[in-house]
Short mmCIF file of C-alpha atoms in Angstrom, two decimals:
data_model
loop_
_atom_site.label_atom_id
_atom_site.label_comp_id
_atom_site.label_asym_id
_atom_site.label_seq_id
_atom_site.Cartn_x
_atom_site.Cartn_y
_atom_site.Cartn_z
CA UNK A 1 92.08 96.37 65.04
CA UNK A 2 93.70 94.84 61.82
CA UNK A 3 96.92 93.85 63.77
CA UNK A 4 97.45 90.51 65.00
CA UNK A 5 96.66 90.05 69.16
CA UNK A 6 99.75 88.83 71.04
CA UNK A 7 99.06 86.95 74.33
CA UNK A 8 100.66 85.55 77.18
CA UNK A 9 99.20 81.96 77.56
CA UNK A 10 100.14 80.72 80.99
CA UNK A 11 99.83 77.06 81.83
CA UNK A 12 100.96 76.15 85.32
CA UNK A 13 101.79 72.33 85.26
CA UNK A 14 103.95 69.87 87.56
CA UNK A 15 102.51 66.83 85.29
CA UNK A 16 100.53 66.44 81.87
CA UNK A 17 97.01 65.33 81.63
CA UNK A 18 93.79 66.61 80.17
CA UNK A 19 93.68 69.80 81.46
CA UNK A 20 97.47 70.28 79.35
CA UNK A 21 96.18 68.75 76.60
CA UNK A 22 93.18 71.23 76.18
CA UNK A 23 95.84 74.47 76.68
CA UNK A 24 98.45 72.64 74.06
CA UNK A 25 95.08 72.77 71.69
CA UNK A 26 94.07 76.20 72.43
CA UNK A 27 97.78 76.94 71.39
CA UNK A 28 97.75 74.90 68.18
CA UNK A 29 94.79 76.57 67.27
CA UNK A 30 94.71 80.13 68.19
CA UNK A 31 96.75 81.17 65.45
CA UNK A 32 94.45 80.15 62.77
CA UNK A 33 92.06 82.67 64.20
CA UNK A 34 94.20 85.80 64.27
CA UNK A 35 95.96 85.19 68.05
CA UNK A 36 99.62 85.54 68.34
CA UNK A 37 100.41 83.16 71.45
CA UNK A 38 103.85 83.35 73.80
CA UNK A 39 103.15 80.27 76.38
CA UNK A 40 104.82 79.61 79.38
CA UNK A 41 104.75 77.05 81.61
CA UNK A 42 106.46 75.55 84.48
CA UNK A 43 107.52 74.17 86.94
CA UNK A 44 107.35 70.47 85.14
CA UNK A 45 108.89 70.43 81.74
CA UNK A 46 106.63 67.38 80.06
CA UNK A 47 104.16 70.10 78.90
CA UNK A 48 107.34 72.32 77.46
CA UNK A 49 108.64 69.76 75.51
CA UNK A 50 104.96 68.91 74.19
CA UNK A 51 104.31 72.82 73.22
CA UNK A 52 107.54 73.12 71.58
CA UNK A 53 106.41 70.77 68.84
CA UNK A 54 103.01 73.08 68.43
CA UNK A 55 104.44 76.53 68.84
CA UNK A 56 107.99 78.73 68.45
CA UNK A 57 107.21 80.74 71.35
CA UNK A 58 106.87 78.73 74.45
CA UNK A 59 109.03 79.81 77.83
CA UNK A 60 109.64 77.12 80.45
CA UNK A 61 109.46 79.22 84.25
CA UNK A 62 110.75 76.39 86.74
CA UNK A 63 110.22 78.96 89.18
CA UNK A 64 105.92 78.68 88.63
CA UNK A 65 104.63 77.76 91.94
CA UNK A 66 103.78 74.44 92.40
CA UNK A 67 101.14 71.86 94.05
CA UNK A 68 101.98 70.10 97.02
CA UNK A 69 100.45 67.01 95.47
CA UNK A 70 101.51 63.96 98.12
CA UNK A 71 100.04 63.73 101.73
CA UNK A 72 101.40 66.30 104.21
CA UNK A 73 101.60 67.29 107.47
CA UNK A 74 101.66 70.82 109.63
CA UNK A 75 105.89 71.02 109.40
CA UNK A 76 105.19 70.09 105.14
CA UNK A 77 102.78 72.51 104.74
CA UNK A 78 104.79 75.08 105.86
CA UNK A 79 107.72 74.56 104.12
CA UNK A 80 105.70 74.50 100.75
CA UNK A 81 103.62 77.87 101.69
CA UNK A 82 107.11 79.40 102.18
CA UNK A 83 108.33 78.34 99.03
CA UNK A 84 105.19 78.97 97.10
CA UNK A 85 105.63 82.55 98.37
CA UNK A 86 109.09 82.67 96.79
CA UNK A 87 108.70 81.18 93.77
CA UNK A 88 105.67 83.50 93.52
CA UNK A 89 107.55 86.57 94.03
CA UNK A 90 109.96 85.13 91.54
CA UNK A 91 107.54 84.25 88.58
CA UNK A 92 106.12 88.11 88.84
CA UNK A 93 108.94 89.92 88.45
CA UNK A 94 109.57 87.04 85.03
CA UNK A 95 106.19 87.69 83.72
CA UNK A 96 105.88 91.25 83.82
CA UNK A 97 109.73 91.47 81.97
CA UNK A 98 108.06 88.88 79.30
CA UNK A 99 104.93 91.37 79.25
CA UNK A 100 107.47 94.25 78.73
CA UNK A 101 109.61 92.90 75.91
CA UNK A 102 106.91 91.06 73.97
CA UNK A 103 104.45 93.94 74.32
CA UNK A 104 101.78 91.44 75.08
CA UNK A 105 98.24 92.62 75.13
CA UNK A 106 96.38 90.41 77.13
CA UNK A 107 97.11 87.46 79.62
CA UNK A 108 94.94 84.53 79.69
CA UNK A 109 95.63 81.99 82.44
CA UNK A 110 94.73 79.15 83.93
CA UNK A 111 94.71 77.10 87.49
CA UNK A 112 94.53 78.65 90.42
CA UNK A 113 98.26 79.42 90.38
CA UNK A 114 97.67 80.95 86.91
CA UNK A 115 94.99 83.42 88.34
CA UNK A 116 97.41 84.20 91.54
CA UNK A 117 100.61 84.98 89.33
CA UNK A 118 98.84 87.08 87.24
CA UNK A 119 96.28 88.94 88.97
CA UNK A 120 98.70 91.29 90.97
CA UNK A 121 100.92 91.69 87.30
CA UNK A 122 97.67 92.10 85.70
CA UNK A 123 97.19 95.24 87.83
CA UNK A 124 100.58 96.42 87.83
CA UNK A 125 101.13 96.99 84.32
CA UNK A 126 97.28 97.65 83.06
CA UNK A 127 96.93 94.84 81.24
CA UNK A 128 93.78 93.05 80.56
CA UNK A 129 93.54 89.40 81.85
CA UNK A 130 91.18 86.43 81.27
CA UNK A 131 90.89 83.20 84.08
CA UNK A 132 89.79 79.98 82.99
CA UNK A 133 88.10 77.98 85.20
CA UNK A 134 88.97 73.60 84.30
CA UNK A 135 87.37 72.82 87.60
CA UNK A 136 84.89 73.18 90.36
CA UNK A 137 86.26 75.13 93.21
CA UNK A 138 85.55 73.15 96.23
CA UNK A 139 86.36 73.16 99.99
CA UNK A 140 85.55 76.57 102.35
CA UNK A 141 89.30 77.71 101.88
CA UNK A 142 89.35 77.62 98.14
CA UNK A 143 86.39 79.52 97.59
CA UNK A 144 86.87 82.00 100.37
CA UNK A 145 90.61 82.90 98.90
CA UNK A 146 89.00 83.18 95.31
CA UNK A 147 86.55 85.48 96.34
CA UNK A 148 89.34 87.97 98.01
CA UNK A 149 91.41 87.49 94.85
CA UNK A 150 88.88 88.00 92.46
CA UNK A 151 87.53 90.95 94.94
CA UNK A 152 90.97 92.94 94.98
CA UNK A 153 92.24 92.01 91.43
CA UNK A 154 88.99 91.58 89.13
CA UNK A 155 89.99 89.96 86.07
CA UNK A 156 88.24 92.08 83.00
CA UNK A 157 87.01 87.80 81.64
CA UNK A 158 86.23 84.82 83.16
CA UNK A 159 85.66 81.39 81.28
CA UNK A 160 84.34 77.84 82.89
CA UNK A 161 84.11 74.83 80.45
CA UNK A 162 80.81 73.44 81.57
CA UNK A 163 77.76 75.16 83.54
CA UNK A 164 79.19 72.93 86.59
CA UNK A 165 81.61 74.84 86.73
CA UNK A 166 80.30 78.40 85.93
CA UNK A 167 78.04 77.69 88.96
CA UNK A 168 80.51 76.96 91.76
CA UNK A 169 82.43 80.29 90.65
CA UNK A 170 79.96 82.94 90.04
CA UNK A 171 79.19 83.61 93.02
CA UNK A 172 83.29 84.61 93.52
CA UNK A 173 83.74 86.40 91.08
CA UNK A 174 81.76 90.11 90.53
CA UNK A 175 81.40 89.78 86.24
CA UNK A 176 79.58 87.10 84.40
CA UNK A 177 80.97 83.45 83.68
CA UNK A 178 81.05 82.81 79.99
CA UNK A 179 80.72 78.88 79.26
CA UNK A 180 83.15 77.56 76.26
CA UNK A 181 83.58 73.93 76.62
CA UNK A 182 86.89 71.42 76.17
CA UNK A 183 87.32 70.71 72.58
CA UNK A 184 89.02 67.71 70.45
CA UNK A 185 91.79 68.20 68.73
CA UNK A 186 90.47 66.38 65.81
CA UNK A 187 93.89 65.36 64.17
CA UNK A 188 94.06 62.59 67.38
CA UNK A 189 91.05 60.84 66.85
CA UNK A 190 92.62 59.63 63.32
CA UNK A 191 95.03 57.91 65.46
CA UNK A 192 93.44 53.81 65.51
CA UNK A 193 95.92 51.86 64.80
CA UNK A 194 98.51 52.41 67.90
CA UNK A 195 98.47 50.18 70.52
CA UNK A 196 99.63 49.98 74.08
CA UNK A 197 101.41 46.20 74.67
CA UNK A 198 99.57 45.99 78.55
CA UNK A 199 100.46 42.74 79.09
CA UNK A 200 103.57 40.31 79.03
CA UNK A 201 102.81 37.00 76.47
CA UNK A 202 99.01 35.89 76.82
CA UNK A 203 98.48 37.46 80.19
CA UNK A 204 95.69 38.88 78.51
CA UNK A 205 93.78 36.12 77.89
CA UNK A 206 93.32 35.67 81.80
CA UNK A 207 90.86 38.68 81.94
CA UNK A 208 87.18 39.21 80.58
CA UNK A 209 88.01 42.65 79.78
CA UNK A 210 90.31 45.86 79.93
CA UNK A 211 89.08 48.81 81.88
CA UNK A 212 91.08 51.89 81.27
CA UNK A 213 90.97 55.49 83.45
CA UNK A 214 93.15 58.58 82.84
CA UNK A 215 93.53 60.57 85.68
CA UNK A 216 95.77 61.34 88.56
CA UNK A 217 96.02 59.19 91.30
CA UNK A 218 95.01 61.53 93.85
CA UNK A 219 91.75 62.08 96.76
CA UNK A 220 89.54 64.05 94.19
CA UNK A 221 89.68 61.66 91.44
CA UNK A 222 87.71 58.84 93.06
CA UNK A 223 90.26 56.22 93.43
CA UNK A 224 88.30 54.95 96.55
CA UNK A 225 85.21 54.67 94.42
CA UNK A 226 87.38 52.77 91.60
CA UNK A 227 88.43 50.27 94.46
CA UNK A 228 84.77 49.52 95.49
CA UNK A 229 84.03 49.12 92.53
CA UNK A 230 86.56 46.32 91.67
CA UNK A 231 85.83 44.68 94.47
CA UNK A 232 82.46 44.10 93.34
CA UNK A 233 83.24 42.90 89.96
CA UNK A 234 85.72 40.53 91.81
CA UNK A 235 82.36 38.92 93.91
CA UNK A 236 80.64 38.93 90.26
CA UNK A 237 82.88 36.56 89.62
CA UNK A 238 84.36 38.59 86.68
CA UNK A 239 88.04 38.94 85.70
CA UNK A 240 89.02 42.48 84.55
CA UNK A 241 91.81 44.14 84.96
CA UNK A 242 92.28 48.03 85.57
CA UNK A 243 94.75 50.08 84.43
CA UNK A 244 95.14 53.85 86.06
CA UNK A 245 97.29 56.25 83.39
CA UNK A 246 98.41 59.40 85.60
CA UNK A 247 100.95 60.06 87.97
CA UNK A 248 100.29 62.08 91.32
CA UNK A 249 102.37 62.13 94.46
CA UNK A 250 99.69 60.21 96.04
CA UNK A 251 100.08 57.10 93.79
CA UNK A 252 102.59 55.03 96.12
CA UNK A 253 99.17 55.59 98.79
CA UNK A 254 96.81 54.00 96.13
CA UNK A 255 98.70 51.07 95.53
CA UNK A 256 98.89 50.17 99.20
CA UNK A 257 95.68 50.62 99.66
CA UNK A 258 94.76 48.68 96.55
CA UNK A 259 97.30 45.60 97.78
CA UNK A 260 95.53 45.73 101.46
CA UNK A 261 92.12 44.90 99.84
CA UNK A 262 93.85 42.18 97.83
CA UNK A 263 93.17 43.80 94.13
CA UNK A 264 97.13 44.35 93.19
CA UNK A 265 96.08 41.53 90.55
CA UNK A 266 93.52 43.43 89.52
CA UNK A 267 94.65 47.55 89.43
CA UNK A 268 98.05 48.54 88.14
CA UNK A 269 98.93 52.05 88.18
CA UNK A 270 100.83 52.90 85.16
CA UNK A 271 101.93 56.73 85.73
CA UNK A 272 102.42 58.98 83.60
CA UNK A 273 101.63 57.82 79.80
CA UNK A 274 102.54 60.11 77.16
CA UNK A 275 100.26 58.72 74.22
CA UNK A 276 97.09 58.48 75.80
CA UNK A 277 95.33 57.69 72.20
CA UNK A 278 96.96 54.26 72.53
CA UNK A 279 96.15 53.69 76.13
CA UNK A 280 92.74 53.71 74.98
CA UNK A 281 93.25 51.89 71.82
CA UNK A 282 94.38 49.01 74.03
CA UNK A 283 91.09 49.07 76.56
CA UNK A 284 87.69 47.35 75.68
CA UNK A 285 85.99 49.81 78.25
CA UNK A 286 86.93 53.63 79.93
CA UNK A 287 85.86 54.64 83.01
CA UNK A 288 85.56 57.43 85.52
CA UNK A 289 85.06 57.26 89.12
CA UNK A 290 85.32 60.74 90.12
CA UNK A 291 83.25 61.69 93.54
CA UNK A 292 80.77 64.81 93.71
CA UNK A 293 83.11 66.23 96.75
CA UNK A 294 85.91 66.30 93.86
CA UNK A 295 86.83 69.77 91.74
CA UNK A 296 85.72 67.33 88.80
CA UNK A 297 84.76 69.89 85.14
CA UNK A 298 84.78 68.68 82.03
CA UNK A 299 87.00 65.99 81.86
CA UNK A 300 89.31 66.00 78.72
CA UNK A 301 90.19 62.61 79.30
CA UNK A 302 86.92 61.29 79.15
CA UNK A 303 86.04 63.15 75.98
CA UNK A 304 88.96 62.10 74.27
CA UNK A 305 88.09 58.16 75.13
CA UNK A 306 84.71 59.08 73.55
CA UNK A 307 86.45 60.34 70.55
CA UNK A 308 87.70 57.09 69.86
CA UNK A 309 84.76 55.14 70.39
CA UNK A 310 85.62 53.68 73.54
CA UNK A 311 82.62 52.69 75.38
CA UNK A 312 82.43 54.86 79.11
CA UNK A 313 81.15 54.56 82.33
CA UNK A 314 80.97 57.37 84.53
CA UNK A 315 79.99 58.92 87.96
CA UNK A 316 77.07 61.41 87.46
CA UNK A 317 78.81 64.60 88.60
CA UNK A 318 80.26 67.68 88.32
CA UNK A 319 80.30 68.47 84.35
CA UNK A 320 80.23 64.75 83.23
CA UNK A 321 76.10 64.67 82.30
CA UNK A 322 77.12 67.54 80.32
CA UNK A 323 78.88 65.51 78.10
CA UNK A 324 76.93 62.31 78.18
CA UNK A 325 73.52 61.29 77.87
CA UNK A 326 72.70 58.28 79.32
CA UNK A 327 72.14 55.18 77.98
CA UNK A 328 73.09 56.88 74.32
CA UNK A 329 76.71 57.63 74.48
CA UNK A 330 78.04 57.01 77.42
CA UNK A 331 76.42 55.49 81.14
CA UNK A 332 76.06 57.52 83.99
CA UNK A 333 76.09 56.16 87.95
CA UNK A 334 75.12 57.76 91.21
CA UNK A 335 79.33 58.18 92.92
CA UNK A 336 77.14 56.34 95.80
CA UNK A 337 76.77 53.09 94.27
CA UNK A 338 79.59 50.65 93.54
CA UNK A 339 77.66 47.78 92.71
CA UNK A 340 75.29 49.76 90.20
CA UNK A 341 78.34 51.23 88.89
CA UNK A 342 79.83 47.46 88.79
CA UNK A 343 76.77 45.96 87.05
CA UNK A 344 76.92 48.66 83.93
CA UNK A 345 80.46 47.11 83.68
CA UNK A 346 79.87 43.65 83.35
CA UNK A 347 76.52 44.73 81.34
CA UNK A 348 78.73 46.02 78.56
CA UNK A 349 81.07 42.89 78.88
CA UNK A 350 78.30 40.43 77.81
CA UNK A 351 76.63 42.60 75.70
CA UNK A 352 79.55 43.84 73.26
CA UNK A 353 76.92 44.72 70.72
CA UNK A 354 75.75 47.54 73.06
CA UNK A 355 79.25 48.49 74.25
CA UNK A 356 80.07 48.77 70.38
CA UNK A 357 76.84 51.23 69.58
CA UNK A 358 77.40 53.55 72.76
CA UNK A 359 81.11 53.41 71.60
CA UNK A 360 79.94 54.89 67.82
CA UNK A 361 77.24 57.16 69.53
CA UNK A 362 79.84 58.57 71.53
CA UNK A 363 82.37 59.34 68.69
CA UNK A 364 79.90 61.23 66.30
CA UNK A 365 78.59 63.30 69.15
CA UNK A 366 82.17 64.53 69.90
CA UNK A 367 83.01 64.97 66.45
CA UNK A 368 79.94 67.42 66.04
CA UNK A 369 80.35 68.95 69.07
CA UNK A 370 83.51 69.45 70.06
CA UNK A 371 85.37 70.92 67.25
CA UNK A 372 87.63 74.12 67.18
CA UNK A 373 85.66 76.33 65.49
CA UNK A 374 83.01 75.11 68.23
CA UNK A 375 85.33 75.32 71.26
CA UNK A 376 88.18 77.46 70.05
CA UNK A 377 86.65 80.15 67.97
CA UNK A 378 84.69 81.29 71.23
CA UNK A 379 87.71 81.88 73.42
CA UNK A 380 89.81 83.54 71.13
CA UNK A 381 86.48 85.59 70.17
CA UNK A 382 86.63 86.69 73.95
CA UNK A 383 90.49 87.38 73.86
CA UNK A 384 89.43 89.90 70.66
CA UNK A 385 86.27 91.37 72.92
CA UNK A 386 88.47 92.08 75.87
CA UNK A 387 91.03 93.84 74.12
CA UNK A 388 89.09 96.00 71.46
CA UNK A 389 87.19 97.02 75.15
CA UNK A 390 89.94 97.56 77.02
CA UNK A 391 91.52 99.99 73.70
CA UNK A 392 88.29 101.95 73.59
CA UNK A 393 88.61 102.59 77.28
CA UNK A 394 92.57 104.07 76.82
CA UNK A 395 91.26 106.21 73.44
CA UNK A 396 88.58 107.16 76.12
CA UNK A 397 90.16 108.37 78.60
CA UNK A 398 93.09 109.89 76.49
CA UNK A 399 90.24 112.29 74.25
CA UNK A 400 88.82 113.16 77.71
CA UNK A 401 92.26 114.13 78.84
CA UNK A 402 93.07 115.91 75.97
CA UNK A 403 89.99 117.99 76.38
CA UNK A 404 90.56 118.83 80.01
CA UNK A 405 94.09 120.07 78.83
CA UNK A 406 92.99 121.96 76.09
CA UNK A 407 90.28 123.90 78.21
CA UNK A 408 92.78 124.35 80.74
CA UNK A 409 94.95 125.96 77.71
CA UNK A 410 92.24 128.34 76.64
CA UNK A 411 92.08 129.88 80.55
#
């Protein structure tokens, strides 16, 4: 196959954070290795405006169904399931004219909202389609709606970016998992010298040190666990002060329950923060507080805090101790223990010499590791597999047709 692959790169996103961040790198990317890419994505436009800057063709579906990502209630729920089931109807009849008038050869998708747009288009128009798996899939619903998905609508690929992940899924899905981790787009580690201004005159000098973590405020990113956890650096006697870069409809939840146990002084949530090179730039430490019930993967955002040299602290689960050995670049806590978790904290606070040599172990294994041709190269490798398969099969099926009608002939 000497002609260039064209697929349809579908990234269903409401907000932008690490999970957008790998896709806009898998689209920067995929060209240098033969892959013509059409993205769309939807219904929020942050990750539109951010792909437009990477590639020419990138289609912005506001119609994408979306997460109900606040709390809810029974009336709520229904509304949204309603809604979901419009917008889904909607987005099919989109994709499969895109699929038409691009002549697109394979669909790769992510999300679970990825995997239920295209899985019934994928089927309709004979089309091969990869899912990529980002997260665990959790909770008895989840799995039990994957598994009738990926019963009635097998995709012909399936990727997970960490073995966490490959083994909560493949058990629902009937063909192997193939594990590609996140990569770094290498270009943003250059980035040193920006720096967020987190504080108003010498505000800063109030606080032993900066503690930085990038994820949405929501219940499966630990933000309990984060609040525990300050707590106990407040009894230590310790001033730090947290800032939380990510913006969920459950933040306006977090921050009351942060004010309630008296730590508004000590955890501001931030939102949404577009350069989140010079978030980090402006911490002395990066945390994660994710729990083991959580969908946690492999979290971009921690790599990419790594990348930089920021010294991390992290919960031992999901795909995280995947990424980081401990003690070396990176240390790693039970999600059970606050004030073990609180101790490794103020451990790297008084001992900046350590903080600093975790920091530099943690950059250089990311750099080695992590790299497109490491993390890239592999998917789009896939992409090529799937198709050349998928061509044999039609050449197939069209000789053994052509037989039949020629033996038909001679009678």
């Amino acid at each position: 196959m000497n002609q260039k692959i064209k697929i349809l790169y579908i990234i269903p996103a409401e907000g932008f954070g690490g999970a957008e961040r790998q896709a806009l790198l898998h689209l920067k990317e995929m060209p240098y290795y033969g892959i013509d890419v059409i993205a769309v994505t939807g219904p929020g436009d942050k990750v539109y405006k951010a792909a437009k800057k990477t590639l020419s063709k990138v289609e912005y579906c506001q119609n994408l169904p979306f997460e109900y990502g606040r709390p809810f209630n029974a009336v709520t729920l229904i509304f949204h399931a309603v809604k979901f089931m419009v917008c889904w109807c909607r987005t099919i009849l989109y994709i499969c004219k895109l699929i038409k008038r691009e002549n697109i050869d394979l669909i790769f998708a992510s999300r679970a909202t990825g995997w239920i747009v295209t899985a019934p288009v994928s089927k309709l128009l004979s089309i091969p389609c990869i899912w990529r798996f980002g997260s665990r899939v959790h909770g008895k619903t989840a799995r039990i709606g994957l598994k009738a998905l990926a019963g009635l609508m097998t995709p012909d690929a399936v990727i997970a970016n960490c073995r966490s992940v490959e083994n909560s899924v493949k058990d629902l899905v009937r063909i192997p998992v193939d594990v590609i981790y996140n990569g770094m787009d290498q270009g943003l580690t250059t980035i040193v010298s920006e720096k967020m201004d987190l504080f108003q005159n010498d505000e800063r000098m109030k606080y032993d040190a900066v503690i930085g973590i990038a994820v949405r405020p929501s219940p499966d990113k630990g933000i309990d666990f984060l609040t525990e956890v300050v707590a106990q650096i407040d009894k230590m006697q310790k001033k730090v002060k947290v800032f939380v870069a990510g913006e969920f409809g459950w933040r306006d939840k977090y921050q009351e329950q942060t004010d309630r146990m008296n730590l508004r002084s000590s955890i501001t949530f931030l939102g949404y923060i577009s350069n989140i090179q010079a978030f980090y730039n402006a911490c002395d430490i990066v945390i994660m507080t994710s729990r083991d019930r959580s969908i946690e993967g492999f979290p971009n955002a921690l790599m990419e805090a790594m990348a930089i040299g920021k010294p991390v602290v992290a919960t031992a689960v999901g795909g995280i101790p995947e990424l980081i050995e401990n003690g070396r670049n990176g240390i790693l806590v039970a999600d059970s223990n606050p004030s073990t978790f609180a101790d490794h904290i103020i451990s790297l606070i008084e001992r900046p010499d350590i903080a600093q040599e975790i920091g530099m172990n943690a950059k250089k294994h990311v750099l080695i590791n992590y790299i497109p041709d490491k993390t890239v190269k592999p998917v789009v490798d896939k992409i090529k597999n799937v198709v050349s398969c998928r061509h044999k099969t039609i050449l197939f099926k069209d000789i053994e047709n052509c037989g039949l009608s020629a033996r038909g002939n001679r009678i």
